[in-house]
Amino acid sequence: HLRELAGLAEAPAASGDDHQARLQRLVDAASPNAASVYDAHFDYLAWNEPYRRIRHDPARLPAARRNLLWMMFTDADNRARMTTWDRAARALLSQFRAAAGRHPGDPRFAELTAALTAASPQFRDWWAQYPVRYFRPARIRIRHPQAGRITLELFQLRLEDDTGSVMVTQVPADPASRDRVAALLAGPSA
């Protein structure tokens, strides 16, 4: 409380195996909805099995690139699945720009920006436009190779005990999407 009143930086967030296990329990409890937790840099901290099966598996990315933006701008499978990839990617980039503005001089933001600028022409072009926007409730539509068309509503929840982290839950937005997700999750894991 005194740190906040004095305008000082927040105390460091909890870390370690206990914290990781706690985050994993949180996202697992969100099943059958897809859920993930990422930090202020949009680095994945935890995700559940529905997230892996409905959206993508962050474990497929190298540890240094296990990042929501990295997935969005460089994963061809994700791009092919999203029917409105441009809109979702632009919204995510503008949220990243807002987060980077809250942490000037943070080397992780600089590293990610440089790597994504080199790896993705869209990131490079859109970054230069200087978009800034905070999260807004949204729906995304995906074409899942096994389940077909799924519409997901996104909910973003800030973790009170780790204010730099965010949990995003993706809930089927209509009965048809709910049925497709249920059938996908009931089937064998790929």
Short mmCIF file of C-alpha atoms in Angstrom, two decimals:
data_model
loop_
_atom_site.label_atom_id
_atom_site.label_comp_id
_atom_site.label_asym_id
_atom_site.label_seq_id
_atom_site.Cartn_x
_atom_site.Cartn_y
_atom_site.Cartn_z
CA HIS A 1 0.00 0.00 0.00
CA LEU A 2 2.81 2.39 0.89
CA ARG A 3 4.57 1.65 -2.40
CA GLU A 4 1.38 2.56 -4.26
CA LEU A 5 0.86 5.78 -2.29
CA ALA A 6 4.46 6.79 -2.94
CA GLY A 7 4.12 6.14 -6.67
CA LEU A 8 6.79 3.42 -6.61
CA ALA A 9 6.89 0.42 -8.87
CA GLU A 10 4.86 -2.58 -7.89
CA ALA A 11 6.54 -5.24 -5.78
CA PRO A 12 7.80 -8.13 -7.92
CA ALA A 13 5.19 -10.76 -8.71
CA ALA A 14 5.39 -14.20 -7.23
CA SER A 15 7.45 -16.65 -9.21
CA GLY A 16 8.72 -20.19 -9.10
CA ASP A 17 7.22 -23.66 -9.24
CA ASP A 18 4.46 -22.88 -6.74
CA HIS A 19 3.32 -19.88 -8.75
CA GLN A 20 3.44 -21.83 -12.02
CA ALA A 21 1.45 -24.70 -10.53
CA ARG A 22 -1.12 -22.24 -9.22
CA LEU A 23 -1.54 -20.65 -12.66
CA GLN A 24 -1.86 -24.07 -14.25
CA ARG A 25 -4.60 -25.05 -11.78
CA LEU A 26 -6.42 -21.81 -12.62
CA VAL A 27 -6.48 -22.39 -16.38
CA ASP A 28 -7.27 -26.08 -15.95
CA ALA A 29 -10.30 -25.12 -13.83
CA ALA A 30 -11.62 -23.06 -16.76
CA SER A 31 -12.15 -26.23 -18.84
CA PRO A 32 -13.98 -26.92 -21.06
CA ASN A 33 -13.30 -23.33 -22.09
CA ALA A 34 -9.97 -22.50 -23.65
CA ALA A 35 -7.86 -20.44 -21.25
CA SER A 36 -4.34 -19.08 -21.07
CA VAL A 37 -2.36 -16.75 -18.83
CA TYR A 38 0.31 -14.45 -20.14
CA ASP A 39 2.51 -11.79 -18.58
CA ALA A 40 2.96 -8.08 -19.32
CA HIS A 41 5.10 -8.97 -22.37
CA PHE A 42 2.41 -11.36 -23.68
CA ASP A 43 4.68 -14.33 -22.89
CA TYR A 44 2.61 -17.45 -22.17
CA LEU A 45 2.75 -18.57 -18.55
CA ALA A 46 0.07 -21.30 -18.62
CA TRP A 47 -2.60 -22.74 -20.91
CA ASN A 48 -5.08 -25.56 -20.67
CA GLU A 49 -5.81 -28.58 -22.85
CA PRO A 50 -8.86 -26.97 -24.53
CA TYR A 51 -6.68 -23.98 -25.50
CA ARG A 52 -4.12 -26.34 -27.00
CA ARG A 53 -6.74 -28.29 -28.93
CA ILE A 54 -9.01 -25.43 -30.03
CA ARG A 55 -6.47 -22.67 -30.74
CA HIS A 56 -2.86 -23.89 -30.79
CA ASP A 57 -0.18 -25.41 -28.59
CA PRO A 58 2.24 -22.79 -27.22
CA ALA A 59 4.66 -25.62 -26.38
CA ARG A 60 5.29 -25.95 -30.13
CA LEU A 61 7.04 -22.58 -30.03
CA PRO A 62 10.66 -22.32 -28.82
CA ALA A 63 10.76 -21.23 -25.15
CA ALA A 64 12.14 -17.78 -26.04
CA ARG A 65 9.30 -17.30 -28.55
CA ARG A 66 6.43 -18.69 -26.44
CA ASN A 67 4.59 -15.43 -26.84
CA LEU A 68 1.07 -14.49 -27.96
CA LEU A 69 2.32 -11.95 -30.52
CA TRP A 70 4.93 -14.35 -31.84
CA MET A 71 2.20 -16.94 -32.34
CA MET A 72 -0.20 -14.44 -33.91
CA PHE A 73 2.30 -13.00 -36.41
CA THR A 74 4.44 -16.02 -37.29
CA ASP A 75 2.30 -19.16 -36.89
CA ALA A 76 0.86 -20.01 -40.31
CA ASP A 77 -1.61 -22.55 -38.87
CA ASN A 78 -3.08 -19.94 -36.52
CA ARG A 79 -3.39 -17.44 -39.34
CA ALA A 80 -5.12 -19.96 -41.60
CA ARG A 81 -7.62 -20.84 -38.86
CA MET A 82 -8.67 -17.27 -38.05
CA THR A 83 -11.34 -15.90 -40.39
CA THR A 84 -10.63 -12.30 -39.30
CA TRP A 85 -6.91 -12.59 -38.67
CA ASP A 86 -6.13 -9.01 -39.76
CA ARG A 87 -8.55 -7.45 -37.28
CA ALA A 88 -7.44 -9.71 -34.39
CA ALA A 89 -3.74 -9.21 -35.16
CA ARG A 90 -4.09 -5.42 -35.35
CA ALA A 91 -6.01 -5.36 -32.05
CA LEU A 92 -3.35 -7.48 -30.35
CA LEU A 93 -0.52 -5.34 -31.72
CA SER A 94 -2.20 -2.17 -30.45
CA GLN A 95 -2.60 -3.74 -26.99
CA PHE A 96 1.09 -4.67 -27.07
CA ARG A 97 1.96 -1.07 -27.99
CA ALA A 98 -0.08 0.17 -25.00
CA ALA A 99 1.69 -2.32 -22.71
CA ALA A 100 5.11 -1.30 -24.02
CA GLY A 101 4.21 2.34 -23.32
CA ARG A 102 3.51 1.47 -19.70
CA HIS A 103 7.00 -0.07 -19.39
CA PRO A 104 9.44 2.30 -21.12
CA GLY A 105 12.97 0.97 -21.27
CA ASP A 106 11.93 -2.65 -20.64
CA PRO A 107 14.39 -4.77 -22.65
CA ARG A 108 11.89 -7.62 -23.26
CA PHE A 109 9.56 -5.26 -25.15
CA ALA A 110 12.50 -4.03 -27.25
CA GLU A 111 13.64 -7.59 -27.98
CA LEU A 112 10.16 -8.73 -29.01
CA THR A 113 9.60 -5.66 -31.18
CA ALA A 114 12.91 -6.14 -32.99
CA ALA A 115 12.36 -9.87 -33.53
CA LEU A 116 8.80 -9.44 -34.75
CA THR A 117 9.77 -6.53 -37.01
CA ALA A 118 12.34 -8.80 -38.65
CA ALA A 119 10.05 -11.85 -38.83
CA SER A 120 6.72 -10.37 -39.92
CA PRO A 121 6.06 -7.79 -42.66
CA GLN A 122 2.59 -7.13 -41.20
CA PHE A 123 3.97 -6.48 -37.73
CA ARG A 124 6.62 -4.16 -39.20
CA ASP A 125 4.09 -2.17 -41.26
CA TRP A 126 1.45 -1.93 -38.55
CA TRP A 127 3.96 -1.13 -35.78
CA ALA A 128 5.07 1.90 -37.79
CA GLN A 129 1.47 3.19 -37.73
CA TYR A 130 1.76 3.51 -33.93
CA PRO A 131 -1.56 1.88 -32.94
CA VAL A 132 -2.54 2.08 -29.26
CA ARG A 133 -5.65 0.43 -27.87
CA TYR A 134 -6.58 -1.44 -24.74
CA PHE A 135 -8.47 -4.72 -24.64
CA ARG A 136 -12.09 -4.57 -25.71
CA PRO A 137 -14.57 -7.44 -25.52
CA ALA A 138 -14.32 -9.33 -28.77
CA ARG A 139 -15.30 -12.42 -30.66
CA ILE A 140 -13.02 -14.40 -32.89
CA ARG A 141 -14.04 -16.89 -35.53
CA ILE A 142 -11.88 -19.84 -36.38
CA ARG A 143 -12.04 -22.65 -38.91
CA HIS A 144 -10.89 -25.64 -36.93
CA PRO A 145 -9.60 -28.49 -39.12
CA GLN A 146 -11.55 -31.13 -37.15
CA ALA A 147 -14.45 -29.20 -35.58
CA GLY A 148 -15.35 -26.74 -38.31
CA ARG A 149 -16.35 -23.12 -37.72
CA ILE A 150 -16.19 -22.00 -34.07
CA THR A 151 -16.99 -18.55 -32.69
CA LEU A 152 -15.32 -17.71 -29.38
CA GLU A 153 -15.99 -14.79 -27.08
CA LEU A 154 -12.89 -13.46 -25.32
CA PHE A 155 -12.80 -12.46 -21.66
CA GLN A 156 -9.71 -10.87 -20.15
CA LEU A 157 -9.21 -11.10 -16.39
CA ARG A 158 -6.40 -9.37 -14.50
CA LEU A 159 -4.90 -11.42 -11.69
CA GLU A 160 -5.03 -9.46 -8.45
CA ASP A 161 -2.07 -11.30 -6.92
CA ASP A 162 0.06 -10.90 -10.06
CA THR A 163 -1.09 -7.66 -11.66
CA GLY A 164 1.26 -7.98 -14.62
CA SER A 165 -0.46 -11.20 -15.70
CA VAL A 166 -3.72 -11.64 -17.56
CA MET A 167 -5.96 -14.65 -17.98
CA VAL A 168 -7.87 -14.84 -21.23
CA THR A 169 -10.79 -17.24 -21.39
CA GLN A 170 -12.33 -18.09 -24.75
CA VAL A 171 -15.95 -19.19 -24.42
CA PRO A 172 -18.06 -20.63 -27.25
CA ALA A 173 -20.31 -17.75 -28.30
CA ASP A 174 -23.28 -19.74 -29.57
CA PRO A 175 -24.85 -23.21 -29.19
CA ALA A 176 -23.36 -24.52 -32.45
CA SER A 177 -19.84 -23.47 -31.37
CA ARG A 178 -20.40 -24.99 -27.92
CA ASP A 179 -21.44 -28.30 -29.53
CA ARG A 180 -18.45 -28.30 -31.89
CA VAL A 181 -16.03 -27.59 -29.03
CA ALA A 182 -17.62 -30.35 -26.90
CA ALA A 183 -17.30 -32.86 -29.76
CA LEU A 184 -13.69 -31.85 -30.38
CA LEU A 185 -12.74 -32.19 -26.72
CA ALA A 186 -14.52 -35.57 -26.44
CA GLY A 187 -12.48 -36.96 -29.32
CA PRO A 188 -8.93 -38.24 -29.23
CA SER A 189 -6.13 -35.74 -28.63
CA ALA A 190 -3.86 -35.09 -31.60
#
